[in-house]
PDB file of C-alpha atoms in Angstrom:
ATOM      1  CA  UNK B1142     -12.122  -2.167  30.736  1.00  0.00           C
ATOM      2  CA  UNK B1143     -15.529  -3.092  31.837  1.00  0.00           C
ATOM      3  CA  UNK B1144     -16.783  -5.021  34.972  1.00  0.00           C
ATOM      4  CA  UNK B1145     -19.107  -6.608  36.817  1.00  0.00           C
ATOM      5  CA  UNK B1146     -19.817  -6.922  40.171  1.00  0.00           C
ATOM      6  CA  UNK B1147     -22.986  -8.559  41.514  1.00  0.00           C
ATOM      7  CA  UNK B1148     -24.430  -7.570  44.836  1.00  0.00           C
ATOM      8  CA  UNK B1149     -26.770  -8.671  46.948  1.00  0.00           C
ATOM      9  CA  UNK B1150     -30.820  -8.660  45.668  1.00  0.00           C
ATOM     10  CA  UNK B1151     -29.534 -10.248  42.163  1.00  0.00           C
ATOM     11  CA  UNK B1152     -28.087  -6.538  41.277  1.00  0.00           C
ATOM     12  CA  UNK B1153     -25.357  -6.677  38.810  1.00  0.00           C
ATOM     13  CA  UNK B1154     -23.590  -3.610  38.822  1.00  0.00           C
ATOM     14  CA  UNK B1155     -21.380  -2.823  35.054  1.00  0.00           C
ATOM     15  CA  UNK B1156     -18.940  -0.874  35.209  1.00  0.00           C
ATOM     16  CA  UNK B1157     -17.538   1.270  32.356  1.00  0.00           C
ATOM     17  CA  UNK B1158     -13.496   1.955  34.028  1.00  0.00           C
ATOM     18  CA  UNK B1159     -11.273   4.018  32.015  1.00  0.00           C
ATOM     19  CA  UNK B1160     -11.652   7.132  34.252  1.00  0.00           C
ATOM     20  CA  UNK B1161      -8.491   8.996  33.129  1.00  0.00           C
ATOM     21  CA  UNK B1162     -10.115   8.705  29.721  1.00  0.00           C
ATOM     22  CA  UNK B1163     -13.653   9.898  31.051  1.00  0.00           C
ATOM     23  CA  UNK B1164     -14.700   6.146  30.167  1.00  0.00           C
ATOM     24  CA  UNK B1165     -14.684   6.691  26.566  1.00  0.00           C
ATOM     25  CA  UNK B1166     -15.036   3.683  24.188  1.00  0.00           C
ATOM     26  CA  UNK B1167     -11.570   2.410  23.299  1.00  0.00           C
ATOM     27  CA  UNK B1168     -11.886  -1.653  21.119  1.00  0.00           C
ATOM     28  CA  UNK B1169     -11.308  -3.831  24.536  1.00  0.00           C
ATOM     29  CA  UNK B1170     -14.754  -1.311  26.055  1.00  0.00           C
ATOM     30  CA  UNK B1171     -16.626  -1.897  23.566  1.00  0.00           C
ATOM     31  CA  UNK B1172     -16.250  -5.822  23.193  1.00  0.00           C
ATOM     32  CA  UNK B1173     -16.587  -5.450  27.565  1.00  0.00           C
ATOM     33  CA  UNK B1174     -19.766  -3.768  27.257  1.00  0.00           C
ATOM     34  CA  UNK B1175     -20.876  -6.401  24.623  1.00  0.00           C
ATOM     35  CA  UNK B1176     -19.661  -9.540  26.536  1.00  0.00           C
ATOM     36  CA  UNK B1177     -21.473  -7.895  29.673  1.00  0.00           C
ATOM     37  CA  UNK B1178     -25.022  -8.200  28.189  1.00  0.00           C
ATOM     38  CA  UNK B1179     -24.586 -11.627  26.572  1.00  0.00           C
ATOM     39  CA  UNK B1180     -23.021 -12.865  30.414  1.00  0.00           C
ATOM     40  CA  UNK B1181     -25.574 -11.351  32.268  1.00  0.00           C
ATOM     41  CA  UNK B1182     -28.644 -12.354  29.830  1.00  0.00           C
ATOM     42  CA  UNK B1183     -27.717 -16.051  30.747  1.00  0.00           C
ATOM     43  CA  UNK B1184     -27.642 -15.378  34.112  1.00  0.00           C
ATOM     44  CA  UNK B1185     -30.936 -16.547  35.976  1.00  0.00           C
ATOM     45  CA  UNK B1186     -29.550 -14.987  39.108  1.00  0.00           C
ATOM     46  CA  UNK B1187     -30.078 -11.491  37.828  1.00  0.00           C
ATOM     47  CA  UNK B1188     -32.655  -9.461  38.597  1.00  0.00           C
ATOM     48  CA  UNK B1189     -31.763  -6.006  37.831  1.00  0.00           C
ATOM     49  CA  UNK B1190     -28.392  -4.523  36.069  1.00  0.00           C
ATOM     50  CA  UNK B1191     -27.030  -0.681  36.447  1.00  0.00           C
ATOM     51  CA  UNK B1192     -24.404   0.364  33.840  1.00  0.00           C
ATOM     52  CA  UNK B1193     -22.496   2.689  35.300  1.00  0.00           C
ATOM     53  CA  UNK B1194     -19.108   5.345  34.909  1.00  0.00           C
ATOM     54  CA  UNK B1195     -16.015   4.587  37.106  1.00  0.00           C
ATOM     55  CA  UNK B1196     -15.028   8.675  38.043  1.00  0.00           C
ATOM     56  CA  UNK B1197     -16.296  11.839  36.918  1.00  0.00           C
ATOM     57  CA  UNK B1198     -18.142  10.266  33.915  1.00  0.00           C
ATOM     58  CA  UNK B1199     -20.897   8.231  32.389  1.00  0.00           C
ATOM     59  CA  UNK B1200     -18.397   8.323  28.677  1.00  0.00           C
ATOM     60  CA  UNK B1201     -17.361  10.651  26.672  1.00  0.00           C
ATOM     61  CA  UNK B1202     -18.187   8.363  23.302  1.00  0.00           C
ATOM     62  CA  UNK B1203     -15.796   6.818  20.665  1.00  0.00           C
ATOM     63  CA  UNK B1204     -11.904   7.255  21.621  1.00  0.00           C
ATOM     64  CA  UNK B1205     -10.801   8.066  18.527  1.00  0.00           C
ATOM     65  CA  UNK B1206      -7.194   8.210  19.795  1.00  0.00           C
ATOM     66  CA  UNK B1207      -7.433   4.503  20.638  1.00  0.00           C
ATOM     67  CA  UNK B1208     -10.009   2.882  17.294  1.00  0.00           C
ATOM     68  CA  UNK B1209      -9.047   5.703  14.341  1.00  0.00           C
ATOM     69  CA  UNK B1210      -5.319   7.138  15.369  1.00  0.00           C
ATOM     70  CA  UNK B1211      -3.258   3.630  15.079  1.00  0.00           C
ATOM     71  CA  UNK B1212      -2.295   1.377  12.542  1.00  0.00           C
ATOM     72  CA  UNK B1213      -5.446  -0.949  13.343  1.00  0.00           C
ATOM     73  CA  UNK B1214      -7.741   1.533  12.285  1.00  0.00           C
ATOM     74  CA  UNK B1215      -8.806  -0.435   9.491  1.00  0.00           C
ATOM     75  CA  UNK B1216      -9.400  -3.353  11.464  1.00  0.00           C
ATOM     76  CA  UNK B1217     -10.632  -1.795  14.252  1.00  0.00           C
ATOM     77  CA  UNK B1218     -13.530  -0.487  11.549  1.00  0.00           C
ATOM     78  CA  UNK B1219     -14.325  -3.457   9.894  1.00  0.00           C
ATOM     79  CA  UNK B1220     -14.941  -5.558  13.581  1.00  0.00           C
ATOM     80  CA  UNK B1221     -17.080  -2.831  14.414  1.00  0.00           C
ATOM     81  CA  UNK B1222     -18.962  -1.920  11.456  1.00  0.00           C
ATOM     82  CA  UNK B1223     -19.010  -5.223  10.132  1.00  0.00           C
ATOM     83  CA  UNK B1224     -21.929  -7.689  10.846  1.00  0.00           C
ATOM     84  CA  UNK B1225     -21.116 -11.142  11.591  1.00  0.00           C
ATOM     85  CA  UNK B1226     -23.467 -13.227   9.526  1.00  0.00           C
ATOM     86  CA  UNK B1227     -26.865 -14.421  11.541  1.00  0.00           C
ATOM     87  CA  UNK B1228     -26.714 -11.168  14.222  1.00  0.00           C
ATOM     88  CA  UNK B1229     -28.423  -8.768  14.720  1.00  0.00           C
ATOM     89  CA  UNK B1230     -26.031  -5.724  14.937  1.00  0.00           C
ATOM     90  CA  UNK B1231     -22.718  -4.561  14.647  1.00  0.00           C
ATOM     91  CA  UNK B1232     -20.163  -4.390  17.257  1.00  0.00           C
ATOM     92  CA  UNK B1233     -21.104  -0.247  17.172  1.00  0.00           C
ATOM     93  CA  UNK B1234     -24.878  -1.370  17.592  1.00  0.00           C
ATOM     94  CA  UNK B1235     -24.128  -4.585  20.307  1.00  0.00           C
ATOM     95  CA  UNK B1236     -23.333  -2.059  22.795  1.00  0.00           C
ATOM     96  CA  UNK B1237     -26.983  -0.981  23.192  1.00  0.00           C
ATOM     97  CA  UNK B1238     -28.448  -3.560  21.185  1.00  0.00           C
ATOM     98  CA  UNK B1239     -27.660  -6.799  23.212  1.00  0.00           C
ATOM     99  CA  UNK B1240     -29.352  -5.620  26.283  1.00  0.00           C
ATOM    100  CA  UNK B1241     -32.314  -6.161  24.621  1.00  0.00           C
ATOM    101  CA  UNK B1242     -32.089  -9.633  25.358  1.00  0.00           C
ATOM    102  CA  UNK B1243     -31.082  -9.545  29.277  1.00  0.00           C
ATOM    103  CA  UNK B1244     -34.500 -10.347  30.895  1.00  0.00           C
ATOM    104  CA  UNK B1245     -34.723  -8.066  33.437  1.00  0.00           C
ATOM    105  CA  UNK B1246     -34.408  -4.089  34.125  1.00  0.00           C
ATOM    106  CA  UNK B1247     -31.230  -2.010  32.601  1.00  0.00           C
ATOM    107  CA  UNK B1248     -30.626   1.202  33.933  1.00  0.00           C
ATOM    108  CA  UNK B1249     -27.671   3.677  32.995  1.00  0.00           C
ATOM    109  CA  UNK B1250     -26.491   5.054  36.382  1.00  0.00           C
ATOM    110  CA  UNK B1251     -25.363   8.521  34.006  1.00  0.00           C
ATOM    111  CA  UNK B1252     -23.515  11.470  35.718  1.00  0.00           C
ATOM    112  CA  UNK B1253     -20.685  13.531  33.922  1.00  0.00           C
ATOM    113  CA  UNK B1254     -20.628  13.610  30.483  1.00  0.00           C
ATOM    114  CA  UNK B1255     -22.769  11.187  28.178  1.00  0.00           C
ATOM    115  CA  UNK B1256     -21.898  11.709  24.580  1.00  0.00           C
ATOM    116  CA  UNK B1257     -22.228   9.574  21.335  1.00  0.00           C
ATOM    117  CA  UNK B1258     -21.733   6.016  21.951  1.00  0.00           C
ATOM    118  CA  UNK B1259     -21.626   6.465  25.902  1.00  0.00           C
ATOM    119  CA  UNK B1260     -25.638   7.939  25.163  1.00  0.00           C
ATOM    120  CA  UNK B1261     -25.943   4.657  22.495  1.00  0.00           C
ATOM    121  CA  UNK B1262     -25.033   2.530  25.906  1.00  0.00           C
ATOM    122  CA  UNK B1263     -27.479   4.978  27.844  1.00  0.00           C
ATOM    123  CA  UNK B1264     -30.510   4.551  25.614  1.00  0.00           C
ATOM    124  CA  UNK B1265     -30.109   0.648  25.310  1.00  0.00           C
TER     125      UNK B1265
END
């Protein structure tokens, strides 16, 4: 799961919260991460954004429990290697990619481990 909370100053604070899985990237993170940036790019009452780690964590990359070892693995590839016609990037790529567009600072809060797409997130 990922969330947002906005504090005071126009600081929106995401939150990457699968702790017991050291925040790794299971289908419903990545789309959070995703929907976060688009939400927050629209939102004129942002002013600064820190993606963060709930727990001991920043993320430990790709679950590949949750996306390769199930029955949906072939779906779960195709939405996130596939592009949807007139974007920019993948699902895999949205995760850094669509912070691009928010208009203000983005800064990865990392502590813990920070490995393949958690870094992806990190780098923006």
């Amino acid at each position: 799961a990922v969330t947002i909370e906005k504090r005071d100053g126009g600081v929106a604070v995401v939150t990457l919260d699968r702790p017991t899985k050291l925040n790794a990237l299971d289908m419903a993170t990545f789309r959070g991460v995703r929907d976060a940036a688009v939400t927050l790019r629209d939102d004129a009452d942002v002013r600064a954004v820190v993606i963060r780690g709930a727990g001991r964590a920043f993320s430990a990359g790709l679950d590949l429990k949750s996306v390769v070892g199930t029955t949906d693995a072939k779906k779960n590839f195709e939405e996130l290697l596939g592009r949807p016609e007139g974007e920019a990037a993948n699902l895999a790529q949205a995760v850094s990619h669509a912070w691009r567009g928010v208009p203000c600072p983005v800064v990865a809060a990392v502590h813990g481990v920070c490995f393949g797409g958690g870094f992806q997130i990190a780098l923006g």
